[in-house]
XYZ file of N, CA and C in Angstrom:
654
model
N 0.842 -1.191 0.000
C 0.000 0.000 0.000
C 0.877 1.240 0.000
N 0.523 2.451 -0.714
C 1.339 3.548 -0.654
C 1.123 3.855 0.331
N 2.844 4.788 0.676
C 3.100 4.949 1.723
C 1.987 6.461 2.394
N 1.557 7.206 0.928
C 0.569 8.169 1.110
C -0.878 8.039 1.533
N -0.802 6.451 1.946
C -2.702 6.068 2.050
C -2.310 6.389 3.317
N -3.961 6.334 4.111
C -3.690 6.721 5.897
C -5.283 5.995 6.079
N -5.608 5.428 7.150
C -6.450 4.623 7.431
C -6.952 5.481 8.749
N -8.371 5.638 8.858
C -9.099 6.128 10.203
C -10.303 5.902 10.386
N -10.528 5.575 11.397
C -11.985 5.411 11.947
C -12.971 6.033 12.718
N -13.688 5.871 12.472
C -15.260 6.874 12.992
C -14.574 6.970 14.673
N -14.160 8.422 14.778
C -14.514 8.577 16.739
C -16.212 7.760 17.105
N -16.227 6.877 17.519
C -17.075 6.227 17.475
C -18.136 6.789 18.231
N -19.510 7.185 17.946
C -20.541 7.912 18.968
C -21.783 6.571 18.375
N -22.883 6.529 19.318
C -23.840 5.919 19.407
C -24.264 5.778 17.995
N -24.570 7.035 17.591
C -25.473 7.515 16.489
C -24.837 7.292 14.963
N -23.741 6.256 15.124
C -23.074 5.656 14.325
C -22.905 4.448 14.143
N -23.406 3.841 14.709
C -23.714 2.207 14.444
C -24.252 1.678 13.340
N -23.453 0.340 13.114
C -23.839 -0.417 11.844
C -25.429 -0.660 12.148
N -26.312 -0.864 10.743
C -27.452 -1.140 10.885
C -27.335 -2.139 9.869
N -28.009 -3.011 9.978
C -28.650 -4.454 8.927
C -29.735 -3.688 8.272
N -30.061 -4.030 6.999
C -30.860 -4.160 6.562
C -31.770 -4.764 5.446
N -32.840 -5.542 5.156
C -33.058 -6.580 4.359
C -33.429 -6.009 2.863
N -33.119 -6.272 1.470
C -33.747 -5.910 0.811
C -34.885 -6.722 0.309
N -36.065 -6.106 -0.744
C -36.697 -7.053 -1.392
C -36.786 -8.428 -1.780
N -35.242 -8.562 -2.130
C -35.274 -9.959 -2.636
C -34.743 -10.919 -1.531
N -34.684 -10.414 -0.256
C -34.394 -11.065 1.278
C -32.447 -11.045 1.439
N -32.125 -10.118 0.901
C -30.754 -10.904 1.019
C -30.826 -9.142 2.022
N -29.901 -9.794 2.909
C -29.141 -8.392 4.004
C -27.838 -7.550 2.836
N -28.339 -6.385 4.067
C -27.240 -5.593 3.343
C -26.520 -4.787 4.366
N -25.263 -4.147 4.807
C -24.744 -3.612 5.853
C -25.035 -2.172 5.833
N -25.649 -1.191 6.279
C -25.554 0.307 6.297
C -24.177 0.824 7.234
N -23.439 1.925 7.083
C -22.942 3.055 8.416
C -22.231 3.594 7.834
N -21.759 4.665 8.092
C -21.038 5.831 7.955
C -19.475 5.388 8.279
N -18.475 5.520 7.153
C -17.405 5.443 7.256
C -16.530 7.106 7.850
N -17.398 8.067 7.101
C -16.741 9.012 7.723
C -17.578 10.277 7.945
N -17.224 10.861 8.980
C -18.087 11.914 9.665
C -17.088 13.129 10.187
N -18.238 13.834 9.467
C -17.537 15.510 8.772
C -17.848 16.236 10.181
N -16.540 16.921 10.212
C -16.220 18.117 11.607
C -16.109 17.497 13.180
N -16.062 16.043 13.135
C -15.539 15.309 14.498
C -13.962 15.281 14.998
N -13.887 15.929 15.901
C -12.551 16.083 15.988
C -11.827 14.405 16.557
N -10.808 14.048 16.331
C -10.584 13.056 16.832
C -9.825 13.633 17.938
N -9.556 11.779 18.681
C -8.501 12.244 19.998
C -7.284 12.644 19.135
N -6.430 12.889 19.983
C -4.858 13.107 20.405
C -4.282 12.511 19.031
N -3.431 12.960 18.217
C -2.813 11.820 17.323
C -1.403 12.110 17.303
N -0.921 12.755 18.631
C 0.465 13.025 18.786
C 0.504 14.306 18.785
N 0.218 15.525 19.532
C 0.369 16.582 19.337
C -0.345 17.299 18.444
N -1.657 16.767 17.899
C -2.512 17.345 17.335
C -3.919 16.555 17.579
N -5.070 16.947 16.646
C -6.302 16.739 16.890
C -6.368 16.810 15.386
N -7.555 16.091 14.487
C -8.284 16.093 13.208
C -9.652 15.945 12.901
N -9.733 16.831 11.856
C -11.085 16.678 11.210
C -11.328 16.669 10.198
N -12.140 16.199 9.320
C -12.438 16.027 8.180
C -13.954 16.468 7.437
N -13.385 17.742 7.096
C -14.287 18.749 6.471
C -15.659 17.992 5.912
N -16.351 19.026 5.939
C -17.692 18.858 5.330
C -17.344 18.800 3.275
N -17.615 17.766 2.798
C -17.562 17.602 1.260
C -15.849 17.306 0.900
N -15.336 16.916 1.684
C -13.549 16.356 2.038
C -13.225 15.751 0.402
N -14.846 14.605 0.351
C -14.539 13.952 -0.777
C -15.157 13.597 -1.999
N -16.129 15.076 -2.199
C -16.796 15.320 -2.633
C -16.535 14.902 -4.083
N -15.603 15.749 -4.786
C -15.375 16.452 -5.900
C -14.536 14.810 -6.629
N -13.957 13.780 -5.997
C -13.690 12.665 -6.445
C -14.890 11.490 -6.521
N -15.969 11.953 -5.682
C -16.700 11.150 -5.438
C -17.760 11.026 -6.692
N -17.573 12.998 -7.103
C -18.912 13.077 -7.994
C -17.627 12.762 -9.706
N -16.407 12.788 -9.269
C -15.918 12.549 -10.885
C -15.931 11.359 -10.937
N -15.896 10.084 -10.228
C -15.589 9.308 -10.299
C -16.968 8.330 -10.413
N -17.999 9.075 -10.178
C -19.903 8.816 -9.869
C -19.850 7.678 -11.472
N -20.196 6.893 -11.343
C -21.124 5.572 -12.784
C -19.276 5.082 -13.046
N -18.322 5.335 -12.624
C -16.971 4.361 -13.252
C -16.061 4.096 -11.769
N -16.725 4.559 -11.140
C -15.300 4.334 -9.930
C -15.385 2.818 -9.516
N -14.520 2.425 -8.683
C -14.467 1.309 -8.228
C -14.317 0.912 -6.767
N -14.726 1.602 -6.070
C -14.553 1.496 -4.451
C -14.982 -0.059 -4.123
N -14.001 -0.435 -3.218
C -14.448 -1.643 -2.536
C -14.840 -1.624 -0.951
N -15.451 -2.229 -0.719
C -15.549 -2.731 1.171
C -15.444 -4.066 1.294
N -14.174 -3.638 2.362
C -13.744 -5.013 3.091
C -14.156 -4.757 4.608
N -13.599 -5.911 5.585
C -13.687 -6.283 6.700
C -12.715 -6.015 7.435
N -12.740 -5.026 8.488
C -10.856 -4.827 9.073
C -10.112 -4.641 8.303
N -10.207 -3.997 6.839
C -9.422 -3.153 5.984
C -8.643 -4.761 5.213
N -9.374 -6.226 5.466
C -8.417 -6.854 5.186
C -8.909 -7.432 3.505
N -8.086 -7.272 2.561
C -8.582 -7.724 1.430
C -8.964 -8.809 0.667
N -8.751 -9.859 1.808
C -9.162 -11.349 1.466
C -10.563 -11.494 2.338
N -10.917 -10.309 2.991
C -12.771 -10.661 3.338
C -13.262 -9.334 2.511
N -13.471 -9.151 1.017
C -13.987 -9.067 0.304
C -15.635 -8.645 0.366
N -16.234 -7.544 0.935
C -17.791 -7.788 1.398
C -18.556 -6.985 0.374
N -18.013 -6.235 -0.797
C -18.378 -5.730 -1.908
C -17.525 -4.668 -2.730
N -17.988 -4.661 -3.777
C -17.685 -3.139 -4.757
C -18.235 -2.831 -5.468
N -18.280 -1.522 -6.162
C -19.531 -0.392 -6.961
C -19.644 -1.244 -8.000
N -18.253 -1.602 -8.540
C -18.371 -1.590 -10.057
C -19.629 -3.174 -10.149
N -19.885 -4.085 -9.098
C -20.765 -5.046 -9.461
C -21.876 -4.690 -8.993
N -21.753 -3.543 -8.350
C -23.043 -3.096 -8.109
C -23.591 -3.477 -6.482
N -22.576 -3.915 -5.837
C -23.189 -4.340 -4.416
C -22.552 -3.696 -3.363
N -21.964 -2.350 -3.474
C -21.717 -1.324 -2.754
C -22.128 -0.151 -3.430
N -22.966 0.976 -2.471
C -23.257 2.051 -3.174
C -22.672 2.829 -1.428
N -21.878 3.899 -2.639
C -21.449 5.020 -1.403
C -21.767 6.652 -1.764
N -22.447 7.388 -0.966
C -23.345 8.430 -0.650
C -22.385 9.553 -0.005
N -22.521 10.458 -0.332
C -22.268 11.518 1.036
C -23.452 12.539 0.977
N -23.355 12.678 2.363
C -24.805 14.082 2.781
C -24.348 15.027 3.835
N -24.655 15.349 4.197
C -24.787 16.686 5.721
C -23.720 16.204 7.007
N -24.050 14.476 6.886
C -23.171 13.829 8.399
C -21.659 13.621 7.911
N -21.632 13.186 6.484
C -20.763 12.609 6.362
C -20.701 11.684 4.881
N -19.709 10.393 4.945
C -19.650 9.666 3.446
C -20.241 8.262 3.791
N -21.234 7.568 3.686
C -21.823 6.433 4.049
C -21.518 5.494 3.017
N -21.952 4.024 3.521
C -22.062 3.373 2.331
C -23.021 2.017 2.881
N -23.596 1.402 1.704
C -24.492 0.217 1.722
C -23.748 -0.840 1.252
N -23.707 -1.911 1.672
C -22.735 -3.225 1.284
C -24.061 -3.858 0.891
N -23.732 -4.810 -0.141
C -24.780 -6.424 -0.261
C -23.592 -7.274 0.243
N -22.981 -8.196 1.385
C -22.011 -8.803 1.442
C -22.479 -10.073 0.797
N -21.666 -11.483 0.512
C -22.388 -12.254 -0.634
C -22.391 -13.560 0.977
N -23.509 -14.410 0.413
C -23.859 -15.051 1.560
C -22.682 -15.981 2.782
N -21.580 -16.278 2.124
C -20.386 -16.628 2.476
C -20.080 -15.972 3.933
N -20.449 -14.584 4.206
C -19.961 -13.972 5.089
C -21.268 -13.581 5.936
N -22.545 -14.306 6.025
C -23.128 -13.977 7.278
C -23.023 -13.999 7.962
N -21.431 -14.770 8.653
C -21.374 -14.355 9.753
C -21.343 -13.016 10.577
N -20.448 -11.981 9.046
C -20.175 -10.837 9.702
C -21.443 -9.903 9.892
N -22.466 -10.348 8.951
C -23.725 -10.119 9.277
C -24.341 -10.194 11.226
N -23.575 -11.659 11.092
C -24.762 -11.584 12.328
C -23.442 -10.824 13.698
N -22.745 -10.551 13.536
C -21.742 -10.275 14.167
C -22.278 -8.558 14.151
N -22.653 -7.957 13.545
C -23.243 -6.890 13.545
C -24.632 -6.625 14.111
N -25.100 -8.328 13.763
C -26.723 -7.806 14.688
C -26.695 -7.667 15.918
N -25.981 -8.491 16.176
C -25.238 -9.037 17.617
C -24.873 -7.915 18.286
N -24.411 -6.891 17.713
C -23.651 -5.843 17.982
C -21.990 -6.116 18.677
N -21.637 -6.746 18.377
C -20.428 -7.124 18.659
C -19.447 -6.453 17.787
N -19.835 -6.219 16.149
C -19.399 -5.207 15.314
C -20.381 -4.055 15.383
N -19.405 -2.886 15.198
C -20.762 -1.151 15.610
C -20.563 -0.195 14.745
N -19.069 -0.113 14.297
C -18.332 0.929 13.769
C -17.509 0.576 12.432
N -17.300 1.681 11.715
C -16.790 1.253 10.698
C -15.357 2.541 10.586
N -14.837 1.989 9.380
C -13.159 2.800 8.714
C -12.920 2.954 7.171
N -12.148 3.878 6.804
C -11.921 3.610 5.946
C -10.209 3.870 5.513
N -10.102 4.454 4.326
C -8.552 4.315 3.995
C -8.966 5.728 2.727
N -7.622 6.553 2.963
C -7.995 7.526 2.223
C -6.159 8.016 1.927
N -6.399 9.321 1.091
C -5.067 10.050 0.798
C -5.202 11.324 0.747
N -4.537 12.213 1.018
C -5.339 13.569 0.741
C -4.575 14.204 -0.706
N -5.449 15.353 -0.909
C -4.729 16.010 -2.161
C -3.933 16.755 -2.449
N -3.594 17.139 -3.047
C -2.231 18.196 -3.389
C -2.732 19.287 -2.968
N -2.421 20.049 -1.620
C -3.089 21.317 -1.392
C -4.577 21.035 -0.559
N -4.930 19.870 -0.042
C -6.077 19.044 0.880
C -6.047 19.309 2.141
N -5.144 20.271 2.537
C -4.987 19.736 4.074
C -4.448 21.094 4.323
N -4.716 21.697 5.815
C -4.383 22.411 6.289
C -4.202 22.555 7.709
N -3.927 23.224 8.735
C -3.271 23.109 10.043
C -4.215 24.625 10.669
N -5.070 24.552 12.035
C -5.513 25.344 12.619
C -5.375 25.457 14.222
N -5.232 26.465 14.559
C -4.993 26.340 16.159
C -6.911 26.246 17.038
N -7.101 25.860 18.012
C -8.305 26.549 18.339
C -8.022 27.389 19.441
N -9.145 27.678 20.193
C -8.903 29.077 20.864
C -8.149 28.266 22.466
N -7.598 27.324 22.317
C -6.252 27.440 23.246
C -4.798 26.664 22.513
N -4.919 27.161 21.365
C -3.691 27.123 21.044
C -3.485 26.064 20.168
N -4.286 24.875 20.868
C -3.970 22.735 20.234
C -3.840 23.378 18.652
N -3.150 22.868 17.739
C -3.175 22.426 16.625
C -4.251 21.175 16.400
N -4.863 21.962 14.995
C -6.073 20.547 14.288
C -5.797 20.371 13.077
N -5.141 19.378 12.422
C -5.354 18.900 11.178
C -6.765 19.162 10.521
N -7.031 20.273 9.651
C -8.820 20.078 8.729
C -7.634 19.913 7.366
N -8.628 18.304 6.595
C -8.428 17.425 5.573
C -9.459 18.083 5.100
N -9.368 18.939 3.640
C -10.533 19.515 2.672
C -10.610 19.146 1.237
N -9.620 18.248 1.010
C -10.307 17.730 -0.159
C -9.269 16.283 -0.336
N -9.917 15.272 -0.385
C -9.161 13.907 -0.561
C -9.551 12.871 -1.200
N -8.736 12.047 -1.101
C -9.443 10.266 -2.242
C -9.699 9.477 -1.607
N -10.990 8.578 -1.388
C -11.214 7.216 -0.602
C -11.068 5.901 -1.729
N -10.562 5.034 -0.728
C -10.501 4.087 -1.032
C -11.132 3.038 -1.075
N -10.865 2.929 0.254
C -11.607 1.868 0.513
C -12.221 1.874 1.727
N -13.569 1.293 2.406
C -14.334 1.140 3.234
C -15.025 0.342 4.072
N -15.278 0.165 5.481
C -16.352 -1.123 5.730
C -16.138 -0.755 7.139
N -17.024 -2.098 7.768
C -17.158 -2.272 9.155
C -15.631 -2.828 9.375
N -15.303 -2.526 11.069
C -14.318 -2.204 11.907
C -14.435 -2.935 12.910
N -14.106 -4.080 13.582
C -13.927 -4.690 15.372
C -13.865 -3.190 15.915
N -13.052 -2.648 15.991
C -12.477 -1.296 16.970
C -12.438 -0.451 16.480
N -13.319 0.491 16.128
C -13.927 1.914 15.500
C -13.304 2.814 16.362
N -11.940 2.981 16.454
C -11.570 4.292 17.601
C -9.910 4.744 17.313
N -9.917 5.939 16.771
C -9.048 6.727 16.630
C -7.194 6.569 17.207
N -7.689 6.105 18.822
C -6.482 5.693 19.394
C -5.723 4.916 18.530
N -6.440 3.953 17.913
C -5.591 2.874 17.447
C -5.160 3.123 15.661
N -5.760 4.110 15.268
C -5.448 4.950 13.978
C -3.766 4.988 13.859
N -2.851 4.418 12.627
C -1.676 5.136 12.546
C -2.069 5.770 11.558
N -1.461 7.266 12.063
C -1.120 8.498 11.523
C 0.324 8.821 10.882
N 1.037 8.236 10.755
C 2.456 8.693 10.211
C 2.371 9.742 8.991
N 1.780 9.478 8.408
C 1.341 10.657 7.013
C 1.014 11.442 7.524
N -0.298 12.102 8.313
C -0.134 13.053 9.391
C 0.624 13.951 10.069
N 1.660 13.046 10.401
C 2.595 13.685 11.492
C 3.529 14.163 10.712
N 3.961 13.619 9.366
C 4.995 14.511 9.059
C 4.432 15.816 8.542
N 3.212 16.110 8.291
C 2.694 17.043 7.703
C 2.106 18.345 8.874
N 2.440 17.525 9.847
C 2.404 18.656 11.189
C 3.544 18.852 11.709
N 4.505 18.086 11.245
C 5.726 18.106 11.609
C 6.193 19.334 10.521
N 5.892 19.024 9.424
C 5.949 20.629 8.570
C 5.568 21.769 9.077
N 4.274 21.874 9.442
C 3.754 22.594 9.620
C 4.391 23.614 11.058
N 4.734 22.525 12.325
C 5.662 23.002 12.966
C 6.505 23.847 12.622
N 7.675 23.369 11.484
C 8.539 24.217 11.031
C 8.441 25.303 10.377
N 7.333 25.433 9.587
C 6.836 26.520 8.958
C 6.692 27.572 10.573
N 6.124 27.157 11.723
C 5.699 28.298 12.819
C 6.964 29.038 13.217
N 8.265 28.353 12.827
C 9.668 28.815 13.043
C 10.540 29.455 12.041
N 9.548 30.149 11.215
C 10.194 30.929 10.176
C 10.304 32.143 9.982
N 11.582 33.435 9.997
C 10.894 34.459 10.618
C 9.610 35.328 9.902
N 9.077 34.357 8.337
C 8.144 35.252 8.040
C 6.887 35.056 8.837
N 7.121 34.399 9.809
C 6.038 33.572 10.650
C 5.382 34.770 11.787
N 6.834 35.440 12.192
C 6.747 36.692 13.144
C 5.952 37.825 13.047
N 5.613 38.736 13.839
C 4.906 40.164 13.651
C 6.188 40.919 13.103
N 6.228 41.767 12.114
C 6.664 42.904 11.568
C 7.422 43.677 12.703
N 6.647 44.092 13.156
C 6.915 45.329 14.526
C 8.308 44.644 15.403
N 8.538 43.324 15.726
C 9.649 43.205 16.779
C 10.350 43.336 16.050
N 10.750 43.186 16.768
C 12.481 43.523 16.462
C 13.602 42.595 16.115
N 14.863 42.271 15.413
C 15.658 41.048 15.033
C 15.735 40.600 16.210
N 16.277 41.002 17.282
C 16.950 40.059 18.410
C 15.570 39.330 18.956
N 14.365 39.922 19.209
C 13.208 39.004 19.283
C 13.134 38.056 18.200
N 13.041 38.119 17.329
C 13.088 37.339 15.993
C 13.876 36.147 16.532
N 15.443 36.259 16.676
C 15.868 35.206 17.060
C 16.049 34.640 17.611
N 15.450 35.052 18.990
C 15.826 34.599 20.094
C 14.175 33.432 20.370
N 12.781 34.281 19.226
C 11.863 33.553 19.406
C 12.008 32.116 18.450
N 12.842 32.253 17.636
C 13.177 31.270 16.556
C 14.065 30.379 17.046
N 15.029 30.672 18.216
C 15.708 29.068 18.996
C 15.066 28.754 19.816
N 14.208 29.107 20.565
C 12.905 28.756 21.326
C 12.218 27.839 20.576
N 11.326 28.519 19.549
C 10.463 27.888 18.771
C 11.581 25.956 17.694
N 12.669 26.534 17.681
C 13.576 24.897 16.786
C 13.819 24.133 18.232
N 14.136 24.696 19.527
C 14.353 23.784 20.514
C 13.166 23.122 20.913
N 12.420 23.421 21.078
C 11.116 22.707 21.036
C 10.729 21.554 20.076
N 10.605 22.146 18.475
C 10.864 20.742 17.809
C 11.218 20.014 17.949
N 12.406 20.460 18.068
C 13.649 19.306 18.398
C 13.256 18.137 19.542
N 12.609 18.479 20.582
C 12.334 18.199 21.691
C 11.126 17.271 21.499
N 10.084 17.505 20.533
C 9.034 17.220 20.296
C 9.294 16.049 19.397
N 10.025 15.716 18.396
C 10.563 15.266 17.614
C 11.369 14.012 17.941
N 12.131 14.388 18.856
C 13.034 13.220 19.555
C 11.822 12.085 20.649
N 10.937 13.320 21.163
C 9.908 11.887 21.889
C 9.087 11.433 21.175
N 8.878 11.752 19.534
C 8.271 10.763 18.751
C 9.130 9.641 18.381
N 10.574 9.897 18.587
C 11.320 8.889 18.125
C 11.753 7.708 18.794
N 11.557 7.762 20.043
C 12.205 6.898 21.118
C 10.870 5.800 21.171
């Protein structure tokens, strides 16, 4: 898998649970929301993320009657539970977020009933962002938030463990790890101080990296 894909899952809330549902011709089908727009996640190392309202819009609607999205099971590609192009995944986005409907093929009722069961609740998916997708915001105490505004999905489905903690972020981090460095540049500064502020706020601001940097590494 490229090293640019990044995998995350629904901060998991109630109002996100897998639902069953039967069609006409009796066969089940899986409903839930792979991803949900403006939820901040936990902690992902010195930052927080969200993923804009219409993130994946603009691939979703070019790619609308030819794309090929699949859903698997735990992101794993030998449980196979559908794709567009046969017609037994359809994926949506609206107001909450990017959903999708599975037909899984009868082979796998278990994971069916593993969902009625509620033993499965939550779902994930796998995405990349775009050239110019992503941007870095403080809120009003300071935290840095990753907002993702325009990106590519991949792939999708239900999740054992729908929860952020267990998300790797490495694509992420170097891109806040940029972003860091960009805060240590003196065009970064107010106009008005003065050089020796300038530099004296600029070995402050690299010792810190540095610092920040080394306890991601250990």
């Amino acid at each position: 898998m490229s090293e640019h894909l990044e995998t995350r899952d629904v901060a998991f809330e109630t109002e996100d649970e897998l639902v069953i549902e039967t069609r006409a011709d009796g066969r089940p089908t899986i409903k839930g929301y792979a991803v949900v727009y403006n939820r901040l996640s936990v902690d992902l190392g010195g930052f927080r993320e969200r993923i804009m309202p219409g993130a994946f819009d603009a691939v979703l609607n070019r790619q609308r009657g030819r794309s090929d999205l699949v859903s698997y099971y735990n992101h794993n590609p030998d449980i196979l539970l559908g794709r567009e192009s046969s017609g037994t995944l359809e994926v949506f986005s609206d107001d909450k977020g990017v959903g999708y409907i599975v037909t899984p093929p009868a082979t796998r009722a278990d994971i069916v009933e593993l969902i009625q069961r509620r033993d499965v609740k939550g779902s994930s998916f796998t995405f990349s962002v775009d050239k110019g997708g992503e941007g870095f915001v403080t809120d009003e105490n300071g935290r840095a938030i990753r907002e993702v505004r325009a990106a590519t999905i991949y792939e999708l489905g239900p999740v054992v463990q729908p929860a952020y903690p267990s998300t790797s972020a490495a694509v992420a981090m170097r891109s806040y790890q940029a972003w860091l460095a960009e805060q240590a540049t003196p065009e970064s500064m107010p106009h008005e101080v003065g050089p020796d502020v300038v530099k004296a706020s600029l070995r402050l601001r690299a010792a810190r990296l540095r610092s920040f940097l080394r306890g991601k590494t250990r």
